[in-house]
């Protein structure tokens, strides 16, 4: 049976037209500060806490020679919908007119941004359609449909084309084409997400490094841009999982390049390549580099946060913590943005019992 509010998998197949990769504009400091003010009565100001990790989770090989290390957690898993991406979704929607929202909204998302947009859309009486890749598991799909939104799965190549081109495939329905397309890496969404940097600097002014997961590149470059303007001595490091390393691959080749992308329990991180329209921002020096960690290290970080702080994090949200614990993100005061806590209970149970969750390479398709 088809899940509530979920349509059958779309395979547009055939020819997908070329598109212009016009670079996205990063928001200014004033735009980010304005977003923070605009959203203050809607968004949760999430806590910043110190990680209480048992010594066995510290994976640094020569700890005594590496200098002091203090790891802090910016708990965006305590945000509405348990994801930081609600910030960007809210900031974007708050700046749209009633006429722009009249035919609903549609967004490409692996899950988290779609949740945030669906949640705030419901608050505003606006219907949301979330276009997800077929690798998005049923748990994340249900989180979206439970908010009253429609989930439209696409085969991964078509979904990736939608994310890269910032447009819907030509054979999408006329109804969907009339909806307002909301891209998670738009200037307004990046501004909303980057308000996290403002709060970190207010709560920990002497932070040395902020570590975030590398997703579309908007969050990483937006946060790095704010750091460069407000605290240029601090670094922004992007964390990636070894199963998908678009940023490390692109930095090594000095241009966006294809990389292997294997589905995992940390699907919110990475992709097939750095999005072409994000490359000018990503390569501008606002990101200090990429730290690549294994799925085992991500699972260990999830376990460390659960046992040490009682914090439940999803794979993407634990990736920055894994990077910090490895020692590759540097020393001093490091803030890891725990970007979300939407993890399937069975996966969490496997991790807490010392296993790395496996996902099928060929995802199960919903019934047509």
Tab-separated table of C-alpha atoms in Angstrom:
chain	number	residue	atom	x	y	z
A	1	UNK	CA	0.000	0.000	0.000
A	2	UNK	CA	1.099	3.553	-0.665
A	3	UNK	CA	1.934	5.562	2.453
A	4	UNK	CA	-0.274	8.476	3.481
A	5	UNK	CA	0.368	11.543	1.276
A	6	UNK	CA	3.066	9.643	-0.619
A	7	UNK	CA	3.031	9.328	-4.377
A	8	UNK	CA	4.627	6.595	-6.458
A	9	UNK	CA	8.296	6.833	-7.442
A	10	UNK	CA	8.760	9.138	-10.413
A	11	UNK	CA	11.185	8.160	-13.145
A	12	UNK	CA	11.123	10.923	-15.730
A	13	UNK	CA	13.807	9.149	-17.711
A	14	UNK	CA	14.879	10.297	-21.140
A	15	UNK	CA	16.439	13.678	-21.737
A	16	UNK	CA	16.962	16.157	-18.916
A	17	UNK	CA	17.898	19.527	-20.436
A	18	UNK	CA	21.127	21.398	-19.639
A	19	UNK	CA	20.929	24.297	-17.236
A	20	UNK	CA	22.890	27.393	-16.255
A	21	UNK	CA	24.740	27.031	-12.938
A	22	UNK	CA	24.517	30.676	-11.887
A	23	UNK	CA	26.338	31.004	-8.534
A	24	UNK	CA	24.304	31.494	-5.392
A	25	UNK	CA	24.883	34.718	-3.483
A	26	UNK	CA	25.944	34.228	0.114
A	27	UNK	CA	23.971	36.385	2.561
A	28	UNK	CA	25.622	39.410	4.104
A	29	UNK	CA	26.183	39.743	7.846
A	30	UNK	CA	23.324	42.247	7.997
A	31	UNK	CA	20.992	39.781	6.270
A	32	UNK	CA	21.898	37.033	8.735
A	33	UNK	CA	21.434	39.351	11.721
A	34	UNK	CA	18.084	40.457	10.275
A	35	UNK	CA	17.061	36.808	9.889
A	36	UNK	CA	17.961	36.139	13.521
A	37	UNK	CA	15.787	39.040	14.621
A	38	UNK	CA	12.954	38.092	12.258
A	39	UNK	CA	12.748	34.499	13.477
A	40	UNK	CA	13.278	35.009	17.209
A	41	UNK	CA	9.656	34.280	18.133
A	42	UNK	CA	9.476	31.196	15.902
A	43	UNK	CA	12.831	29.424	16.128
A	44	UNK	CA	14.259	27.753	19.218
A	45	UNK	CA	17.506	29.261	20.483
A	46	UNK	CA	19.233	25.943	20.988
A	47	UNK	CA	21.674	25.275	23.843
A	48	UNK	CA	25.451	25.044	23.656
A	49	UNK	CA	26.815	22.356	25.991
A	50	UNK	CA	30.171	20.713	26.578
A	51	UNK	CA	30.588	17.147	25.364
A	52	UNK	CA	30.988	14.664	28.200
A	53	UNK	CA	32.715	11.949	26.216
A	54	UNK	CA	34.287	8.983	28.001
A	55	UNK	CA	38.006	8.679	27.254
A	56	UNK	CA	37.447	5.567	25.177
A	57	UNK	CA	35.738	7.693	22.508
A	58	UNK	CA	38.710	10.030	22.100
A	59	UNK	CA	40.273	8.695	18.918
A	60	UNK	CA	43.255	11.046	18.779
A	61	UNK	CA	46.403	8.901	18.446
A	62	UNK	CA	48.814	11.226	20.262
A	63	UNK	CA	46.500	13.197	22.514
A	64	UNK	CA	49.143	14.633	24.846
A	65	UNK	CA	51.139	16.058	21.941
A	66	UNK	CA	48.165	17.577	20.125
A	67	UNK	CA	47.293	20.306	22.621
A	68	UNK	CA	44.169	20.881	24.655
A	69	UNK	CA	40.776	20.014	23.237
A	70	UNK	CA	37.379	21.166	24.441
A	71	UNK	CA	34.405	19.946	22.408
A	72	UNK	CA	31.073	21.744	22.612
A	73	UNK	CA	27.751	20.720	21.077
A	74	UNK	CA	25.357	23.190	19.464
A	75	UNK	CA	22.187	21.141	19.871
A	76	UNK	CA	20.114	21.758	16.769
A	77	UNK	CA	18.478	18.397	17.430
A	78	UNK	CA	16.449	20.468	19.918
A	79	UNK	CA	15.186	22.681	17.065
A	80	UNK	CA	11.638	22.374	15.682
A	81	UNK	CA	11.445	19.096	13.724
A	82	UNK	CA	14.798	18.171	15.304
A	83	UNK	CA	16.760	19.758	12.457
A	84	UNK	CA	18.726	22.974	11.901
A	85	UNK	CA	17.197	23.289	8.447
A	86	UNK	CA	13.973	24.543	9.962
A	87	UNK	CA	15.792	27.875	10.375
A	88	UNK	CA	16.356	28.300	6.649
A	89	UNK	CA	12.851	27.140	5.792
A	90	UNK	CA	11.304	29.653	8.199
A	91	UNK	CA	13.455	32.563	7.036
A	92	UNK	CA	12.625	31.892	3.387
A	93	UNK	CA	8.878	31.524	3.948
A	94	UNK	CA	8.591	34.574	6.199
A	95	UNK	CA	9.800	36.744	3.315
A	96	UNK	CA	7.265	35.463	0.764
A	97	UNK	CA	3.982	37.145	-0.080
A	98	UNK	CA	0.564	35.485	0.102
A	99	UNK	CA	0.428	35.512	-3.705
A	100	UNK	CA	3.758	33.658	-3.958
A	101	UNK	CA	2.521	30.987	-1.535
A	102	UNK	CA	-0.961	30.631	-3.024
A	103	UNK	CA	-0.145	27.470	-5.025
A	104	UNK	CA	1.893	25.817	-2.295
A	105	UNK	CA	5.610	25.100	-2.065
A	106	UNK	CA	7.799	22.325	-3.448
A	107	UNK	CA	11.367	21.489	-2.461
A	108	UNK	CA	14.028	18.862	-3.237
A	109	UNK	CA	15.243	17.362	0.029
A	110	UNK	CA	16.712	14.174	1.433
A	111	UNK	CA	14.386	14.787	4.381
A	112	UNK	CA	15.457	17.402	6.910
A	113	UNK	CA	14.792	20.579	4.926
A	114	UNK	CA	11.541	19.087	3.722
A	115	UNK	CA	10.482	18.541	7.314
A	116	UNK	CA	11.255	22.100	8.317
A	117	UNK	CA	9.461	23.548	5.289
A	118	UNK	CA	6.451	21.274	5.795
A	119	UNK	CA	6.241	22.250	9.470
A	120	UNK	CA	6.308	25.983	8.898
A	121	UNK	CA	4.169	25.707	5.792
A	122	UNK	CA	1.510	24.038	7.926
A	123	UNK	CA	1.783	26.873	10.449
A	124	UNK	CA	1.041	29.291	7.605
A	125	UNK	CA	-1.697	27.193	5.972
A	126	UNK	CA	0.473	26.447	2.926
A	127	UNK	CA	0.699	22.948	1.465
A	128	UNK	CA	4.188	21.580	0.829
A	129	UNK	CA	5.397	18.881	-1.556
A	130	UNK	CA	8.791	17.370	-0.772
A	131	UNK	CA	10.656	15.746	-3.640
A	132	UNK	CA	12.904	13.086	-2.093
A	133	UNK	CA	15.450	10.731	-3.670
A	134	UNK	CA	14.565	7.062	-3.605
A	135	UNK	CA	17.338	6.469	-1.029
A	136	UNK	CA	15.332	8.365	1.610
A	137	UNK	CA	14.122	5.758	4.088
A	138	UNK	CA	10.506	5.275	5.091
A	139	UNK	CA	11.137	6.697	8.558
A	140	UNK	CA	12.148	10.089	7.168
A	141	UNK	CA	9.317	10.042	4.651
A	142	UNK	CA	6.801	9.450	7.429
A	143	UNK	CA	8.188	12.399	9.408
A	144	UNK	CA	7.263	14.597	6.437
A	145	UNK	CA	3.832	13.128	5.680
A	146	UNK	CA	2.896	13.288	9.364
A	147	UNK	CA	3.176	17.082	9.005
A	148	UNK	CA	0.528	17.035	6.266
A	149	UNK	CA	2.949	17.419	3.367
A	150	UNK	CA	3.110	15.288	0.226
A	151	UNK	CA	6.196	13.176	-0.466
A	152	UNK	CA	7.169	12.659	-4.102
A	153	UNK	CA	10.024	10.138	-4.460
A	154	UNK	CA	12.263	10.344	-7.546
A	155	UNK	CA	14.977	8.052	-8.773
A	156	UNK	CA	18.280	9.495	-7.587
A	157	UNK	CA	19.594	10.812	-10.965
A	158	UNK	CA	16.394	12.839	-11.555
A	159	UNK	CA	16.382	14.092	-7.986
A	160	UNK	CA	20.049	15.127	-8.209
A	161	UNK	CA	19.330	16.961	-11.471
A	162	UNK	CA	16.551	18.860	-9.668
A	163	UNK	CA	18.930	19.795	-6.848
A	164	UNK	CA	21.680	20.891	-9.256
A	165	UNK	CA	19.489	22.747	-11.740
A	166	UNK	CA	17.223	24.388	-9.144
A	167	UNK	CA	14.209	23.520	-11.271
A	168	UNK	CA	11.706	20.704	-11.604
A	169	UNK	CA	12.081	18.139	-14.409
A	170	UNK	CA	10.167	19.208	-17.544
A	171	UNK	CA	7.663	16.369	-17.193
A	172	UNK	CA	6.622	17.267	-13.648
A	173	UNK	CA	2.895	17.904	-13.377
A	174	UNK	CA	1.481	21.321	-14.215
A	175	UNK	CA	0.186	21.574	-10.646
A	176	UNK	CA	3.670	21.025	-9.253
A	177	UNK	CA	5.205	23.477	-11.721
A	178	UNK	CA	2.858	26.177	-10.386
A	179	UNK	CA	4.125	25.675	-6.829
A	180	UNK	CA	6.827	27.930	-5.408
A	181	UNK	CA	10.149	26.099	-5.722
A	182	UNK	CA	12.185	26.436	-2.525
A	183	UNK	CA	15.830	25.390	-2.777
A	184	UNK	CA	17.631	24.621	0.511
A	185	UNK	CA	20.735	26.451	-0.760
A	186	UNK	CA	18.964	29.707	-1.640
A	187	UNK	CA	20.324	32.937	-0.174
A	188	UNK	CA	17.393	33.247	2.248
A	189	UNK	CA	17.738	29.668	3.476
A	190	UNK	CA	21.489	30.034	3.943
A	191	UNK	CA	20.877	33.232	5.934
A	192	UNK	CA	18.447	31.433	8.228
A	193	UNK	CA	20.797	28.497	8.785
A	194	UNK	CA	23.768	30.816	9.375
A	195	UNK	CA	22.068	32.385	12.400
A	196	UNK	CA	23.575	29.409	14.240
A	197	UNK	CA	26.989	31.091	13.922
A	198	UNK	CA	25.604	34.258	15.528
A	199	UNK	CA	24.385	32.297	18.550
A	200	UNK	CA	27.632	30.346	18.901
A	201	UNK	CA	29.685	33.551	18.912
A	202	UNK	CA	27.376	35.073	21.514
A	203	UNK	CA	27.594	32.015	23.776
A	204	UNK	CA	31.287	31.160	23.246
A	205	UNK	CA	33.138	34.248	21.968
A	206	UNK	CA	36.558	32.564	22.168
A	207	UNK	CA	35.622	29.597	19.958
A	208	UNK	CA	38.525	28.405	17.799
A	209	UNK	CA	36.758	26.144	15.316
A	210	UNK	CA	33.206	25.342	14.268
A	211	UNK	CA	32.600	21.976	12.596
A	212	UNK	CA	29.512	21.335	10.469
A	213	UNK	CA	28.477	18.464	8.183
A	214	UNK	CA	28.903	19.121	4.473
A	215	UNK	CA	25.452	18.945	2.882
A	216	UNK	CA	24.632	21.150	-0.129
A	217	UNK	CA	27.499	23.530	0.640
A	218	UNK	CA	25.173	26.377	1.563
A	219	UNK	CA	25.354	25.814	5.305
A	220	UNK	CA	29.130	25.321	5.328
A	221	UNK	CA	29.937	28.369	3.224
A	222	UNK	CA	27.302	30.536	4.906
A	223	UNK	CA	28.626	29.739	8.380
A	224	UNK	CA	32.204	30.254	7.195
A	225	UNK	CA	31.308	33.590	5.667
A	226	UNK	CA	29.801	34.819	8.944
A	227	UNK	CA	32.874	33.663	10.867
A	228	UNK	CA	35.156	35.491	8.433
A	229	UNK	CA	33.206	38.683	9.046
A	230	UNK	CA	32.583	38.485	12.793
A	231	UNK	CA	35.543	36.427	14.063
A	232	UNK	CA	38.190	35.968	11.369
A	233	UNK	CA	40.538	34.085	13.708
A	234	UNK	CA	38.051	31.202	13.995
A	235	UNK	CA	37.905	28.403	11.427
A	236	UNK	CA	34.977	26.632	9.767
A	237	UNK	CA	35.655	22.958	9.049
A	238	UNK	CA	33.330	20.734	7.021
A	239	UNK	CA	32.925	17.081	8.013
A	240	UNK	CA	32.212	14.352	5.476
A	241	UNK	CA	31.654	10.602	5.598
A	242	UNK	CA	33.963	8.307	3.628
A	243	UNK	CA	30.986	6.919	1.689
A	244	UNK	CA	30.406	10.319	0.035
A	245	UNK	CA	33.133	13.002	-0.145
A	246	UNK	CA	32.152	15.666	-2.691
A	247	UNK	CA	33.997	18.495	-0.922
A	248	UNK	CA	37.272	16.630	-0.364
A	249	UNK	CA	37.129	15.395	-3.962
A	250	UNK	CA	36.488	18.883	-5.342
A	251	UNK	CA	39.190	20.523	-3.231
A	252	UNK	CA	41.663	17.881	-4.392
A	253	UNK	CA	40.769	18.461	-8.049
A	254	UNK	CA	40.310	22.244	-7.704
A	255	UNK	CA	36.887	21.899	-9.328
A	256	UNK	CA	33.578	20.069	-8.757
A	257	UNK	CA	34.179	16.414	-9.613
A	258	UNK	CA	32.124	13.253	-9.448
A	259	UNK	CA	32.681	11.054	-6.397
A	260	UNK	CA	31.295	7.712	-5.320
A	261	UNK	CA	28.094	7.987	-3.312
A	262	UNK	CA	27.127	4.915	-1.315
A	263	UNK	CA	23.855	5.016	0.661
A	264	UNK	CA	24.402	4.862	4.417
A	265	UNK	CA	22.728	5.743	7.692
A	266	UNK	CA	24.306	9.213	7.223
A	267	UNK	CA	22.617	9.992	3.897
A	268	UNK	CA	22.107	13.648	4.837
A	269	UNK	CA	25.852	14.213	4.286
A	270	UNK	CA	27.446	14.514	0.865
A	271	UNK	CA	26.234	13.789	-2.645
A	272	UNK	CA	27.565	12.998	-6.107
A	273	UNK	CA	29.594	16.218	-6.351
A	274	UNK	CA	29.805	19.780	-5.096
A	275	UNK	CA	26.842	21.615	-6.604
A	276	UNK	CA	28.226	23.759	-9.459
A	277	UNK	CA	26.435	26.908	-8.310
A	278	UNK	CA	27.955	26.491	-4.822
A	279	UNK	CA	31.548	25.994	-5.975
A	280	UNK	CA	32.501	29.705	-6.133
A	281	UNK	CA	31.420	30.119	-2.491
A	282	UNK	CA	32.790	26.791	-1.281
A	283	UNK	CA	36.202	27.450	-2.863
A	284	UNK	CA	36.425	31.100	-1.746
A	285	UNK	CA	38.349	30.316	1.440
A	286	UNK	CA	35.425	30.541	3.885
A	287	UNK	CA	35.782	26.791	4.551
A	288	UNK	CA	39.132	25.815	6.068
A	289	UNK	CA	38.975	22.263	4.760
A	290	UNK	CA	37.268	18.897	4.842
A	291	UNK	CA	37.672	16.203	7.488
A	292	UNK	CA	36.612	12.752	6.315
A	293	UNK	CA	35.471	10.193	8.888
A	294	UNK	CA	34.317	6.587	8.677
A	295	UNK	CA	30.827	5.296	9.385
A	296	UNK	CA	32.297	3.534	12.427
A	297	UNK	CA	33.535	6.877	13.768
A	298	UNK	CA	30.103	8.427	13.188
A	299	UNK	CA	28.447	5.542	15.043
A	300	UNK	CA	30.946	5.952	17.897
A	301	UNK	CA	30.144	9.673	18.075
A	302	UNK	CA	26.408	8.919	18.303
A	303	UNK	CA	27.109	6.506	21.138
A	304	UNK	CA	29.388	8.999	22.900
A	305	UNK	CA	26.754	11.744	22.856
A	306	UNK	CA	24.006	9.405	24.003
A	307	UNK	CA	26.045	7.975	26.876
A	308	UNK	CA	27.793	11.195	27.891
A	309	UNK	CA	25.102	13.822	27.388
A	310	UNK	CA	21.858	11.953	26.800
A	311	UNK	CA	21.780	13.499	23.318
A	312	UNK	CA	20.220	11.602	20.406
A	313	UNK	CA	21.806	12.549	17.070
A	314	UNK	CA	21.294	11.336	13.524
A	315	UNK	CA	24.216	10.308	11.325
A	316	UNK	CA	24.756	13.737	9.766
A	317	UNK	CA	24.457	15.438	13.146
A	318	UNK	CA	27.143	13.201	14.617
A	319	UNK	CA	29.607	13.636	11.752
A	320	UNK	CA	31.119	16.894	13.129
A	321	UNK	CA	31.562	15.253	16.542
A	322	UNK	CA	33.306	12.304	14.905
A	323	UNK	CA	35.628	14.756	13.148
A	324	UNK	CA	36.442	16.566	16.402
A	325	UNK	CA	37.019	13.333	18.331
A	326	UNK	CA	39.409	12.131	15.611
A	327	UNK	CA	41.691	15.106	16.246
A	328	UNK	CA	41.653	16.077	12.549
A	329	UNK	CA	39.567	19.208	13.199
A	330	UNK	CA	42.309	20.753	15.335
A	331	UNK	CA	42.600	21.732	18.989
A	332	UNK	CA	41.298	24.391	21.332
A	333	UNK	CA	37.594	25.143	21.737
A	334	UNK	CA	35.679	23.336	19.018
A	335	UNK	CA	31.936	23.677	18.535
A	336	UNK	CA	30.246	20.837	16.680
A	337	UNK	CA	26.846	21.645	15.232
A	338	UNK	CA	24.636	18.630	15.948
A	339	UNK	CA	22.406	19.365	13.000
A	340	UNK	CA	19.600	16.923	13.759
A	341	UNK	CA	18.282	14.045	15.799
A	342	UNK	CA	16.004	12.214	13.360
A	343	UNK	CA	17.311	8.668	13.548
A	344	UNK	CA	15.293	5.485	13.246
A	345	UNK	CA	14.920	3.715	16.607
A	346	UNK	CA	16.225	0.439	15.203
A	347	UNK	CA	19.346	2.143	13.823
A	348	UNK	CA	19.968	3.836	17.161
A	349	UNK	CA	19.580	0.517	18.972
A	350	UNK	CA	22.099	-1.135	16.642
A	351	UNK	CA	24.607	1.664	17.296
A	352	UNK	CA	24.167	1.506	21.062
A	353	UNK	CA	24.902	-2.226	20.854
A	354	UNK	CA	28.162	-1.568	19.020
A	355	UNK	CA	27.067	-2.130	15.427
A	356	UNK	CA	27.192	0.081	12.341
A	357	UNK	CA	23.711	0.089	10.742
A	358	UNK	CA	23.555	-1.182	7.203
A	359	UNK	CA	21.159	0.154	4.583
A	360	UNK	CA	20.141	-1.648	1.380
A	361	UNK	CA	22.041	-0.524	-1.709
A	362	UNK	CA	18.817	-0.863	-3.699
A	363	UNK	CA	16.143	0.970	-1.715
A	364	UNK	CA	12.670	-0.508	-1.440
A	365	UNK	CA	10.248	1.368	-3.674
A	366	UNK	CA	6.769	2.293	-2.475
A	367	UNK	CA	3.966	0.466	-4.220
A	368	UNK	CA	2.530	2.121	-7.309
